[in-house]
Amino acid sequence: MTEHTRHIAIIGAGPAGLIAAEILSGAGHPVTIYDRKPSAGRKFLMAGRGGLNLTHSEPLDLFISRYPQGAEHLAPVITHFTPQDLRTWCEGLGQETFIGSSGRVFPKTFKASPLLRAWLSRLETQGVTFKFNHDWTGWQDNHLIFQTPEGEKKINAIATLLALGGATWPKLGSDGSWANILHAYNIPLSPLKPANCGFMVPWSDIFKTRFAGQALKPLSISHLDITRRGEIILTEKGIESGLVYAFSSALREEIYTQGQAEISLDLMPDMSVTDISEKLKTPRKRESFTNYLRKILHLTPPAIGLLMERPDRNLLGTCSSEHLAHLIKSYPLILTAPFGMDRAISTAGGIAFNALDSHFMLTARPGVFAAGEMLDWEAPTGGYLLQASFATGVASARGIMAWLSKTKVKT
Ligand SMILES: Cc1cc2nc3c(=O)[nH]c(=O)nc-3n(C[C@H](O)[C@H](O)[C@H](O)COP(=O)(O)OP(=O)(O)OC[C@H]3O[C@@H](n4cnc5c(N)ncnc54)[C@H](O)[C@@H]3O)c2cc1C
């Protein structure tokens, strides 16, 4: 079935697609949003389960420096739709925001659902049409092809925005399957990789059984010249946590190039090597080694378990106090692989910026624009993911309007 429309087609009902729809429909353009899932904003709602860290309050230049990949392309876009603009937009939908102690910005409700409800209702008021259960599979003779419960549909839109998200948490809708479609059209892509993810550690069976699910804290992680304090969640397969995510981009690349990455854990970040070493001079008498560590140093069971993971564990009870103190202060942990894409918070890689013009239009496909996490940028957690998704959504909507007026296409 072929539908000829004078609509702008937005594919993907996540933050990037929805904000673009808001701007385009607000300017009087007819917009239809297509999504393969039965409802909008599923990943946005999932982000809301963690409190919905919308953006960050730090100065703009510092904010932009948080994008290790894509910063030069995102800088102008975020300057045009700033973290403050995102807060104002959120508050315009009746959801007050506040700055948390770390500078992160959240809605006061700590939820995405009231915000999404108000947003969708605004879009409906502005005349946006939603077509759910529409799975975009590519183009045929310049028509968009969708698989739907009613069969295949061909749509002839006047402009298209691809806002298909990354490849993580595929059950929420975005699975990166667009990469194969775009690759077939020779659109330059960077490989999709997990970002803000945990890492595999080959734990012993004993360690897994005893400690999976437990937190290792307090500690700090050092990698290259960066040290950060926090906690690690031990899992069956390795380690995870916000602290681990903060290192994940560098660790992932090290694993890809060198086969593994090593981090250094400080298991007693509040004491110096000298103080720990002094304490370890207390005679052990007939105490077991692990009991001794617990009583003398107040090391937690997971931290002691970690020491017992070492191949030289049988020698630790008899080594010098200095050697043991050094090991506790800089425990080397080998990471063998990032966790899979399905569990990562976000995706690195995507449509290369050199495939786009300054209006976010694919130079190889005039009239087709792209925005959001499917572009080749990467950022840590802290509100940077949503900010870039919104800001590129806004930029692409402005790009579509500029292109429509330049090409004199009437909606
Ligand atoms: C657990 C979790 C917590 C998070 N928390 C935060 C947070 O607190 N702060 C933050 O900044 N970021 C957070 N993020 C990341 C943030 O949610 C994403 O970066 C953001 O949703 C990306 O927006 P998007 O519009 O580009 O893509 P998405 O939100 O992924 O939307 C893409 C849409 O496209 C649709 N789609 C995909 N392929 C097709 C197709 N072929 N046909 C039709 N439709 C298709 C999908 O169904 C989906 O609805 C979190 C992510 C996760 C997984």
Tab-separated table of C-alpha atoms and ligand atoms in Angstrom:
chain	number	residue	atom	x	y	z
A	1	MET	CA	0.000	0.000	0.000
A	2	THR	CA	1.489	3.405	-0.997
A	3	GLU	CA	0.574	6.577	0.871
A	4	HIS	CA	1.426	9.934	-0.681
A	5	THR	CA	1.592	12.584	2.004
A	6	ARG	CA	2.615	16.201	2.309
A	7	HIS	CA	3.908	15.310	5.736
A	8	ILE	CA	7.329	15.375	7.237
A	9	ALA	CA	8.054	11.824	8.397
A	10	ILE	CA	9.900	11.454	11.684
A	11	ILE	CA	10.976	7.900	12.362
A	12	GLY	CA	11.655	7.262	16.037
A	13	ALA	CA	9.523	8.508	18.933
A	14	GLY	CA	12.380	9.071	21.372
A	15	PRO	CA	13.507	12.460	22.704
A	16	ALA	CA	15.288	13.454	19.447
A	17	GLY	CA	12.292	12.668	17.226
A	18	LEU	CA	9.703	14.111	19.604
A	19	ILE	CA	11.465	17.443	20.104
A	20	ALA	CA	11.930	17.764	16.339
A	21	ALA	CA	8.206	17.045	15.908
A	22	GLU	CA	7.398	19.721	18.472
A	23	ILE	CA	9.413	22.377	16.648
A	24	LEU	CA	8.200	21.447	13.172
A	25	SER	CA	4.538	21.165	14.127
A	26	GLY	CA	4.838	24.352	16.219
A	27	ALA	CA	5.945	26.126	13.035
A	28	GLY	CA	2.868	24.838	11.235
A	29	HIS	CA	4.344	21.850	9.378
A	30	PRO	CA	2.324	18.622	9.213
A	31	VAL	CA	4.303	15.899	10.971
A	32	THR	CA	3.800	12.155	11.272
A	33	ILE	CA	5.911	10.210	13.759
A	34	TYR	CA	6.471	6.531	13.031
A	35	ASP	CA	7.787	4.070	15.598
A	36	ARG	CA	8.131	0.305	15.565
A	37	LYS	CA	6.932	0.002	19.182
A	38	PRO	CA	3.298	0.364	20.276
A	39	SER	CA	4.021	3.569	22.243
A	40	ALA	CA	6.435	6.521	22.396
A	41	GLY	CA	9.518	7.224	24.480
A	42	ARG	CA	10.211	3.815	25.970
A	43	LYS	CA	13.901	4.446	26.591
A	44	PHE	CA	13.096	7.909	27.924
A	45	LEU	CA	10.750	6.251	30.430
A	46	MET	CA	13.509	3.795	31.350
A	47	ALA	CA	15.866	6.743	31.939
A	48	GLY	CA	13.155	8.054	34.265
A	49	ARG	CA	13.505	4.976	36.448
A	50	GLY	CA	16.938	6.262	37.420
A	51	GLY	CA	15.528	9.717	38.225
A	52	LEU	CA	15.780	11.186	34.687
A	53	ASN	CA	19.052	13.079	34.760
A	54	LEU	CA	18.021	15.565	32.080
A	55	THR	CA	21.174	17.633	31.792
A	56	HIS	CA	23.960	19.204	33.845
A	57	SER	CA	24.378	22.674	35.348
A	58	GLU	CA	28.134	23.129	34.831
A	59	PRO	CA	29.430	25.987	32.611
A	60	LEU	CA	28.764	25.449	28.916
A	61	ASP	CA	32.401	25.093	27.798
A	62	LEU	CA	33.003	22.453	30.465
A	63	PHE	CA	29.730	20.760	29.486
A	64	ILE	CA	30.767	20.550	25.829
A	65	SER	CA	34.189	19.174	26.775
A	66	ARG	CA	32.404	16.069	28.148
A	67	TYR	CA	31.889	14.698	24.648
A	68	PRO	CA	35.094	12.796	23.821
A	69	GLN	CA	33.659	12.026	20.386
A	70	GLY	CA	31.738	14.544	18.282
A	71	ALA	CA	32.344	17.643	20.469
A	72	GLU	CA	33.203	19.946	17.546
A	73	HIS	CA	29.893	19.107	15.853
A	74	LEU	CA	27.835	19.197	19.034
A	75	ALA	CA	29.259	22.491	20.334
A	76	PRO	CA	27.255	24.763	17.991
A	77	VAL	CA	24.150	22.648	18.453
A	78	ILE	CA	24.279	22.661	22.249
A	79	THR	CA	25.056	26.370	22.181
A	80	HIS	CA	21.751	26.807	20.317
A	81	PHE	CA	19.812	24.514	22.628
A	82	THR	CA	21.560	24.802	25.964
A	83	PRO	CA	21.091	22.892	29.217
A	84	GLN	CA	19.149	25.941	30.460
A	85	ASP	CA	16.890	25.744	27.379
A	86	LEU	CA	16.210	22.103	28.201
A	87	ARG	CA	15.288	23.016	31.784
A	88	THR	CA	13.015	25.823	30.568
A	89	TRP	CA	11.353	23.443	28.107
A	90	CYS	CA	10.796	20.859	30.858
A	91	GLU	CA	9.342	23.499	33.170
A	92	GLY	CA	7.108	24.692	30.340
A	93	LEU	CA	5.526	21.253	30.463
A	94	GLY	CA	4.778	21.708	34.168
A	95	GLN	CA	7.753	19.734	35.475
A	96	GLU	CA	9.961	21.824	37.721
A	97	THR	CA	13.637	20.934	37.703
A	98	PHE	CA	16.350	21.160	40.318
A	99	ILE	CA	20.127	20.856	40.501
A	100	GLY	CA	21.356	17.918	42.564
A	101	SER	CA	24.471	18.042	44.733
A	102	SER	CA	26.651	16.803	41.866
A	103	GLY	CA	25.415	19.565	39.544
A	104	ARG	CA	23.160	17.146	37.634
A	105	VAL	CA	19.690	18.405	36.707
A	106	PHE	CA	16.534	16.362	37.364
A	107	PRO	CA	12.798	16.977	37.269
A	108	LYS	CA	11.565	17.405	40.853
A	109	THR	CA	9.390	14.322	40.431
A	110	PHE	CA	12.482	12.239	39.481
A	111	LYS	CA	10.267	10.674	36.823
A	112	ALA	CA	9.894	10.751	33.058
A	113	SER	CA	6.253	9.642	32.865
A	114	PRO	CA	4.484	12.923	33.833
A	115	LEU	CA	6.807	14.847	31.512
A	116	LEU	CA	6.243	12.448	28.612
A	117	ARG	CA	2.463	12.536	29.155
A	118	ALA	CA	2.384	16.332	29.028
A	119	TRP	CA	4.724	16.337	26.023
A	120	LEU	CA	2.653	13.876	23.979
A	121	SER	CA	-0.480	15.801	24.773
A	122	ARG	CA	1.193	19.021	23.544
A	123	LEU	CA	2.235	17.253	20.325
A	124	GLU	CA	-1.293	15.988	19.745
A	125	THR	CA	-2.634	19.492	20.298
A	126	GLN	CA	-0.163	20.739	17.700
A	127	GLY	CA	-1.594	18.199	15.237
A	128	VAL	CA	1.216	15.623	15.199
A	129	THR	CA	0.045	12.209	13.962
A	130	PHE	CA	1.480	9.056	15.548
A	131	LYS	CA	1.798	5.768	13.678
A	132	PHE	CA	2.976	3.031	16.001
A	133	ASN	CA	3.928	-0.558	15.121
A	134	HIS	CA	5.596	0.815	12.005
A	135	ASP	CA	9.010	-0.759	11.556
A	136	TRP	CA	11.116	1.154	9.046
A	137	THR	CA	13.139	-1.174	6.823
A	138	GLY	CA	14.588	1.174	4.181
A	139	TRP	CA	13.642	2.906	0.941
A	140	GLN	CA	12.195	1.771	-2.346
A	141	ASP	CA	12.067	4.282	-5.209
A	142	ASN	CA	12.473	7.089	-2.663
A	143	HIS	CA	9.527	5.807	-0.654
A	144	LEU	CA	9.964	4.912	2.999
A	145	ILE	CA	9.126	1.262	3.587
A	146	PHE	CA	7.461	0.167	6.824
A	147	GLN	CA	6.467	-3.267	8.002
A	148	THR	CA	3.202	-2.964	9.915
A	149	PRO	CA	0.628	-5.404	11.308
A	150	GLU	CA	-1.461	-4.558	8.204
A	151	GLY	CA	1.394	-5.447	5.879
A	152	GLU	CA	4.049	-3.412	4.092
A	153	LYS	CA	3.438	0.319	3.626
A	154	LYS	CA	5.219	2.725	1.313
A	155	ILE	CA	5.247	6.351	2.405
A	156	ASN	CA	6.183	9.274	0.223
A	157	ALA	CA	7.153	12.049	2.642
A	158	ILE	CA	8.405	15.520	1.753
A	159	ALA	CA	11.267	15.266	4.248
A	160	THR	CA	12.354	12.555	6.648
A	161	LEU	CA	14.062	12.636	10.001
A	162	LEU	CA	15.746	9.448	11.175
A	163	ALA	CA	15.823	9.526	14.992
A	164	LEU	CA	16.252	5.805	15.575
A	165	GLY	CA	18.425	5.854	18.698
A	166	GLY	CA	21.428	3.696	19.529
A	167	ALA	CA	21.654	-0.060	19.873
A	168	THR	CA	21.340	-0.612	23.621
A	169	TRP	CA	18.369	-2.088	25.505
A	170	PRO	CA	16.889	-3.345	22.190
A	171	LYS	CA	13.636	-4.420	23.811
A	172	LEU	CA	12.828	-0.706	24.221
A	173	GLY	CA	12.840	-0.262	20.432
A	174	SER	CA	16.238	1.004	19.315
A	175	ASP	CA	18.446	-1.897	18.282
A	176	GLY	CA	20.800	-0.330	15.729
A	177	SER	CA	19.286	-2.344	12.879
A	178	TRP	CA	19.301	0.922	10.889
A	179	ALA	CA	23.093	0.559	10.577
A	180	ASN	CA	22.692	-2.255	8.036
A	181	ILE	CA	20.105	-0.265	6.100
A	182	LEU	CA	22.287	2.839	5.898
A	183	HIS	CA	25.420	0.811	5.163
A	184	ALA	CA	23.660	-0.618	2.108
A	185	TYR	CA	23.213	2.980	0.894
A	186	ASN	CA	26.938	3.697	1.423
A	187	ILE	CA	26.277	6.182	4.195
A	188	PRO	CA	29.471	6.522	6.267
A	189	LEU	CA	29.075	4.960	9.711
A	190	SER	CA	31.390	4.421	12.667
A	191	PRO	CA	31.002	0.976	14.242
A	192	LEU	CA	28.417	0.839	17.041
A	193	LYS	CA	30.022	0.129	20.423
A	194	PRO	CA	28.729	-0.108	23.979
A	195	ALA	CA	29.233	3.054	26.058
A	196	ASN	CA	28.634	3.592	29.765
A	197	CYS	CA	28.854	-0.135	30.300
A	198	GLY	CA	30.233	-2.717	32.722
A	199	PHE	CA	33.190	-4.990	32.042
A	200	MET	CA	33.937	-8.681	32.143
A	201	VAL	CA	36.275	-10.063	34.804
A	202	PRO	CA	36.971	-13.813	34.881
A	203	TRP	CA	36.041	-14.323	38.554
A	204	SER	CA	36.554	-17.682	40.213
A	205	ASP	CA	33.396	-19.708	40.911
A	206	ILE	CA	33.828	-19.138	44.649
A	207	PHE	CA	34.054	-15.375	44.217
A	208	LYS	CA	30.989	-15.246	41.942
A	209	THR	CA	28.904	-17.364	44.277
A	210	ARG	CA	29.812	-15.331	47.344
A	211	PHE	CA	29.922	-11.794	46.060
A	212	ALA	CA	27.848	-11.337	42.876
A	213	GLY	CA	25.349	-8.559	43.561
A	214	GLN	CA	27.407	-6.999	46.351
A	215	ALA	CA	29.022	-3.563	46.322
A	216	LEU	CA	32.734	-3.100	46.730
A	217	LYS	CA	33.083	0.170	48.639
A	218	PRO	CA	34.522	2.534	49.550
A	219	LEU	CA	37.158	2.451	46.862
A	220	SER	CA	38.692	4.432	44.108
A	221	ILE	CA	39.557	3.404	40.588
A	222	SER	CA	42.629	4.675	38.773
A	223	HIS	CA	43.198	4.317	35.077
A	224	LEU	CA	45.844	6.224	33.122
A	225	ASP	CA	46.112	9.491	35.066
A	226	ILE	CA	42.523	9.625	36.330
A	227	THR	CA	41.393	8.550	39.795
A	228	ARG	CA	37.784	8.586	40.938
A	229	ARG	CA	36.124	7.467	44.115
A	230	GLY	CA	32.860	5.573	44.503
A	231	GLU	CA	31.740	1.984	44.420
A	232	ILE	CA	31.739	-1.024	42.145
A	233	ILE	CA	28.890	-3.499	41.864
A	234	LEU	CA	30.249	-7.021	41.529
A	235	THR	CA	28.275	-9.156	39.098
A	236	GLU	CA	28.469	-12.779	37.985
A	237	LYS	CA	30.457	-11.717	34.953
A	238	GLY	CA	32.413	-8.714	36.118
A	239	ILE	CA	31.930	-5.190	37.377
A	240	GLU	CA	29.415	-2.416	36.830
A	241	SER	CA	28.361	0.942	38.401
A	242	GLY	CA	28.290	4.646	37.608
A	243	LEU	CA	31.939	4.826	38.628
A	244	VAL	CA	32.846	2.096	36.124
A	245	TYR	CA	30.807	3.858	33.407
A	246	ALA	CA	32.917	6.975	33.933
A	247	PHE	CA	35.987	5.041	32.768
A	248	SER	CA	34.200	2.945	30.166
A	249	SER	CA	35.103	4.798	26.988
A	250	ALA	CA	38.866	4.615	27.604
A	251	LEU	CA	38.680	1.037	28.930
A	252	ARG	CA	36.662	-0.161	25.928
A	253	GLU	CA	39.158	1.312	23.477
A	254	GLU	CA	42.091	-0.189	25.413
A	255	ILE	CA	40.455	-3.617	25.271
A	256	TYR	CA	39.757	-3.258	21.541
A	257	THR	CA	43.363	-2.364	20.811
A	258	GLN	CA	45.223	-4.417	23.420
A	259	GLY	CA	42.917	-7.326	24.181
A	260	GLN	CA	42.444	-6.327	27.818
A	261	ALA	CA	42.554	-3.320	30.143
A	262	GLU	CA	43.913	-2.962	33.630
A	263	ILE	CA	42.498	-0.707	36.333
A	264	SER	CA	43.998	-0.108	39.734
A	265	LEU	CA	41.697	-0.318	42.760
A	266	ASP	CA	42.393	1.434	46.029
A	267	LEU	CA	40.526	-0.772	48.512
A	268	MET	CA	41.234	1.582	51.442
A	269	PRO	CA	41.052	5.085	49.970
A	270	ASP	CA	40.989	6.762	53.403
A	271	MET	CA	44.342	5.408	54.592
A	272	SER	CA	47.874	5.811	53.305
A	273	VAL	CA	50.164	2.913	52.411
A	274	THR	CA	52.287	3.784	55.472
A	275	ASP	CA	49.327	3.697	57.870
A	276	ILE	CA	48.048	0.413	56.444
A	277	SER	CA	51.535	-1.049	56.601
A	278	GLU	CA	51.890	0.030	60.249
A	279	LYS	CA	48.599	-1.664	61.133
A	280	LEU	CA	49.709	-4.828	59.372
A	281	LYS	CA	52.682	-5.030	61.716
A	282	THR	CA	50.281	-6.141	64.462
A	283	PRO	CA	51.080	-9.834	65.120
A	284	ARG	CA	48.535	-12.218	63.605
A	285	LYS	CA	48.919	-14.886	66.288
A	286	ARG	CA	46.612	-17.819	65.490
A	287	GLU	CA	44.016	-15.815	63.600
A	288	SER	CA	43.166	-16.893	60.047
A	289	PHE	CA	44.544	-14.449	57.479
A	290	THR	CA	41.126	-13.312	56.296
A	291	ASN	CA	39.873	-12.752	59.869
A	292	TYR	CA	43.012	-10.838	60.627
A	293	LEU	CA	42.459	-8.499	57.655
A	294	ARG	CA	38.854	-7.961	58.707
A	295	LYS	CA	39.785	-7.138	62.316
A	296	ILE	CA	42.959	-5.129	61.778
A	297	LEU	CA	41.998	-3.201	58.647
A	298	HIS	CA	38.192	-3.463	58.709
A	299	LEU	CA	38.334	-4.667	55.105
A	300	THR	CA	34.919	-5.766	53.853
A	301	PRO	CA	34.317	-9.410	52.797
A	302	PRO	CA	34.242	-8.520	49.039
A	303	ALA	CA	37.562	-6.658	49.388
A	304	ILE	CA	39.114	-9.621	51.194
A	305	GLY	CA	37.566	-11.908	48.573
A	306	LEU	CA	39.284	-9.853	45.904
A	307	LEU	CA	42.664	-10.331	47.588
A	308	MET	CA	41.941	-14.065	47.689
A	309	GLU	CA	41.350	-14.035	43.919
A	310	ARG	CA	45.045	-13.477	43.368
A	311	PRO	CA	47.164	-16.400	42.151
A	312	ASP	CA	49.683	-15.563	44.917
A	313	ARG	CA	47.004	-15.544	47.665
A	314	ASN	CA	48.813	-18.245	49.659
A	315	LEU	CA	51.858	-16.002	49.938
A	316	LEU	CA	49.988	-12.909	51.108
A	317	GLY	CA	49.840	-14.090	54.725
A	318	THR	CA	53.614	-14.198	54.895
A	319	CYS	CA	54.651	-11.308	52.637
A	320	SER	CA	55.899	-8.004	54.072
A	321	SER	CA	53.376	-5.560	55.489
A	322	GLU	CA	54.597	-2.963	52.941
A	323	HIS	CA	53.946	-5.327	50.024
A	324	LEU	CA	50.433	-6.142	51.243
A	325	ALA	CA	49.671	-2.462	51.923
A	326	HIS	CA	50.734	-1.589	48.384
A	327	LEU	CA	48.522	-4.345	46.989
A	328	ILE	CA	45.529	-3.038	48.973
A	329	LYS	CA	46.171	0.506	47.765
A	330	SER	CA	46.726	-0.421	44.121
A	331	TYR	CA	45.054	-3.725	43.364
A	332	PRO	CA	45.427	-4.513	39.650
A	333	LEU	CA	42.195	-5.759	38.091
A	334	ILE	CA	42.189	-7.078	34.537
A	335	LEU	CA	39.080	-6.437	32.423
A	336	THR	CA	38.710	-8.708	29.424
A	337	ALA	CA	35.728	-7.268	27.501
A	338	PRO	CA	32.975	-4.686	27.773
A	339	PHE	CA	29.545	-6.051	28.654
A	340	GLY	CA	27.265	-6.505	25.642
A	341	MET	CA	25.380	-3.755	23.918
A	342	ASP	CA	22.052	-4.937	25.345
A	343	ARG	CA	23.073	-3.856	28.848
A	344	ALA	CA	24.963	-0.658	28.078
A	345	ILE	CA	23.399	2.705	28.873
A	346	SER	CA	24.341	4.230	25.527
A	347	THR	CA	25.970	3.628	22.167
A	348	ALA	CA	29.165	5.065	20.759
A	349	GLY	CA	29.568	5.244	16.992
A	350	GLY	CA	26.817	5.765	14.441
A	351	ILE	CA	26.272	8.020	11.443
A	352	ALA	CA	29.558	9.836	10.833
A	353	PHE	CA	29.326	13.606	10.967
A	354	ASN	CA	31.012	13.794	7.570
A	355	ALA	CA	27.905	12.067	6.155
A	356	LEU	CA	25.834	15.099	7.216
A	357	ASP	CA	25.748	18.706	6.145
A	358	SER	CA	25.594	21.493	8.717
A	359	HIS	CA	21.782	21.078	8.858
A	360	PHE	CA	22.032	17.375	9.799
A	361	MET	CA	20.944	16.266	6.345
A	362	LEU	CA	22.518	13.146	4.807
A	363	THR	CA	24.458	14.519	1.852
A	364	ALA	CA	23.931	11.213	0.052
A	365	ARG	CA	20.136	11.456	0.485
A	366	PRO	CA	18.814	15.001	0.146
A	367	GLY	CA	15.717	15.520	2.264
A	368	VAL	CA	16.721	12.855	4.813
A	369	PHE	CA	17.988	14.149	8.147
A	370	ALA	CA	19.313	12.373	11.252
A	371	ALA	CA	19.458	13.200	14.967
A	372	GLY	CA	19.950	11.779	18.431
A	373	GLU	CA	21.973	8.856	19.693
A	374	MET	CA	22.299	7.331	16.217
A	375	LEU	CA	24.910	9.974	15.358
A	376	ASP	CA	28.598	9.365	16.002
A	377	TRP	CA	29.043	11.035	19.368
A	378	GLU	CA	29.703	9.637	22.787
A	379	ALA	CA	29.276	11.027	26.297
A	380	PRO	CA	29.382	9.907	29.918
A	381	THR	CA	26.275	9.748	32.097
A	382	GLY	CA	25.354	13.009	33.823
A	383	GLY	CA	22.639	14.314	31.496
A	384	TYR	CA	24.931	14.621	28.466
A	385	LEU	CA	23.112	11.863	26.536
A	386	LEU	CA	19.685	13.432	26.718
A	387	GLN	CA	21.054	16.942	26.171
A	388	ALA	CA	22.774	15.886	22.925
A	389	SER	CA	19.707	13.917	21.791
A	390	PHE	CA	17.454	16.945	22.368
A	391	ALA	CA	19.913	19.465	20.902
A	392	THR	CA	20.485	17.475	17.703
A	393	GLY	CA	16.713	16.926	17.425
A	394	VAL	CA	16.221	20.711	17.608
A	395	ALA	CA	19.026	21.347	15.090
A	396	SER	CA	17.672	18.798	12.621
A	397	ALA	CA	14.161	20.316	12.830
A	398	ARG	CA	15.623	23.743	12.046
A	399	GLY	CA	17.622	22.094	9.259
A	400	ILE	CA	14.472	20.555	7.777
A	401	MET	CA	12.698	23.918	7.810
A	402	ALA	CA	15.679	25.622	6.155
A	403	TRP	CA	15.842	22.908	3.500
A	404	LEU	CA	12.083	23.040	2.807
A	405	SER	CA	12.202	26.779	2.343
A	406	LYS	CA	15.348	26.593	0.202
A	407	THR	CA	13.925	23.908	-2.058
A	408	LYS	CA	10.528	25.661	-1.978
A	409	VAL	CA	8.770	22.427	-1.035
A	410	LYS	CA	5.340	23.326	0.347
A	411	THR	CA	3.814	21.375	3.217
B	1	LIG	C1	18.688	2.416	31.569
B	1	LIG	C2	18.964	3.737	30.880
B	1	LIG	C3	19.008	4.904	31.648
B	1	LIG	C4	19.311	6.120	31.031
B	1	LIG	N1	19.336	7.245	31.802
B	1	LIG	C5	19.683	8.423	31.240
B	1	LIG	C6	19.731	9.618	32.027
B	1	LIG	O1	19.356	9.634	33.220
B	1	LIG	N2	20.166	10.752	31.426
B	1	LIG	C7	20.538	10.797	30.104
B	1	LIG	O2	20.973	11.844	29.625
B	1	LIG	N3	20.412	9.696	29.329
B	1	LIG	C8	20.007	8.529	29.867
B	1	LIG	N4	19.909	7.416	29.079
B	1	LIG	C9	20.154	7.542	27.613
B	1	LIG	C10	18.970	8.198	26.884
B	1	LIG	O3	17.763	7.572	27.265
B	1	LIG	C11	19.193	8.073	25.366
B	1	LIG	O4	20.437	8.660	25.041
B	1	LIG	C12	18.069	8.777	24.590
B	1	LIG	O5	16.815	8.144	24.825
B	1	LIG	C13	18.355	8.742	23.078
B	1	LIG	O6	17.310	9.391	22.434
B	1	LIG	P1	16.982	9.121	20.898
B	1	LIG	O7	15.722	9.887	20.604
B	1	LIG	O8	18.179	9.373	20.078
B	1	LIG	O9	16.716	7.557	20.791
B	1	LIG	P2	15.671	6.598	21.551
B	1	LIG	O10	15.191	7.208	22.810
B	1	LIG	O11	16.346	5.283	21.643
B	1	LIG	O12	14.442	6.524	20.546
B	1	LIG	C14	14.571	5.897	19.300
B	1	LIG	C15	13.201	5.435	18.839
B	1	LIG	O13	13.336	4.908	17.510
B	1	LIG	C16	12.529	3.749	17.383
B	1	LIG	N5	13.067	2.920	16.303
B	1	LIG	C17	14.314	2.393	16.223
B	1	LIG	N6	14.456	1.708	15.054
B	1	LIG	C18	13.282	1.818	14.411
B	1	LIG	C19	12.818	1.367	13.141
B	1	LIG	N7	13.604	0.655	12.322
B	1	LIG	N8	11.560	1.664	12.772
B	1	LIG	C20	10.753	2.407	13.566
B	1	LIG	N9	11.136	2.881	14.786
B	1	LIG	C21	12.395	2.587	15.195
B	1	LIG	C22	12.601	3.087	18.738
B	1	LIG	O14	11.492	2.252	18.968
B	1	LIG	C23	12.630	4.304	19.678
B	1	LIG	O15	11.329	4.650	20.107
B	1	LIG	C24	19.578	6.186	29.641
B	1	LIG	C25	19.509	5.018	28.877
B	1	LIG	C26	19.204	3.804	29.487
B	1	LIG	C27	19.149	2.549	28.651
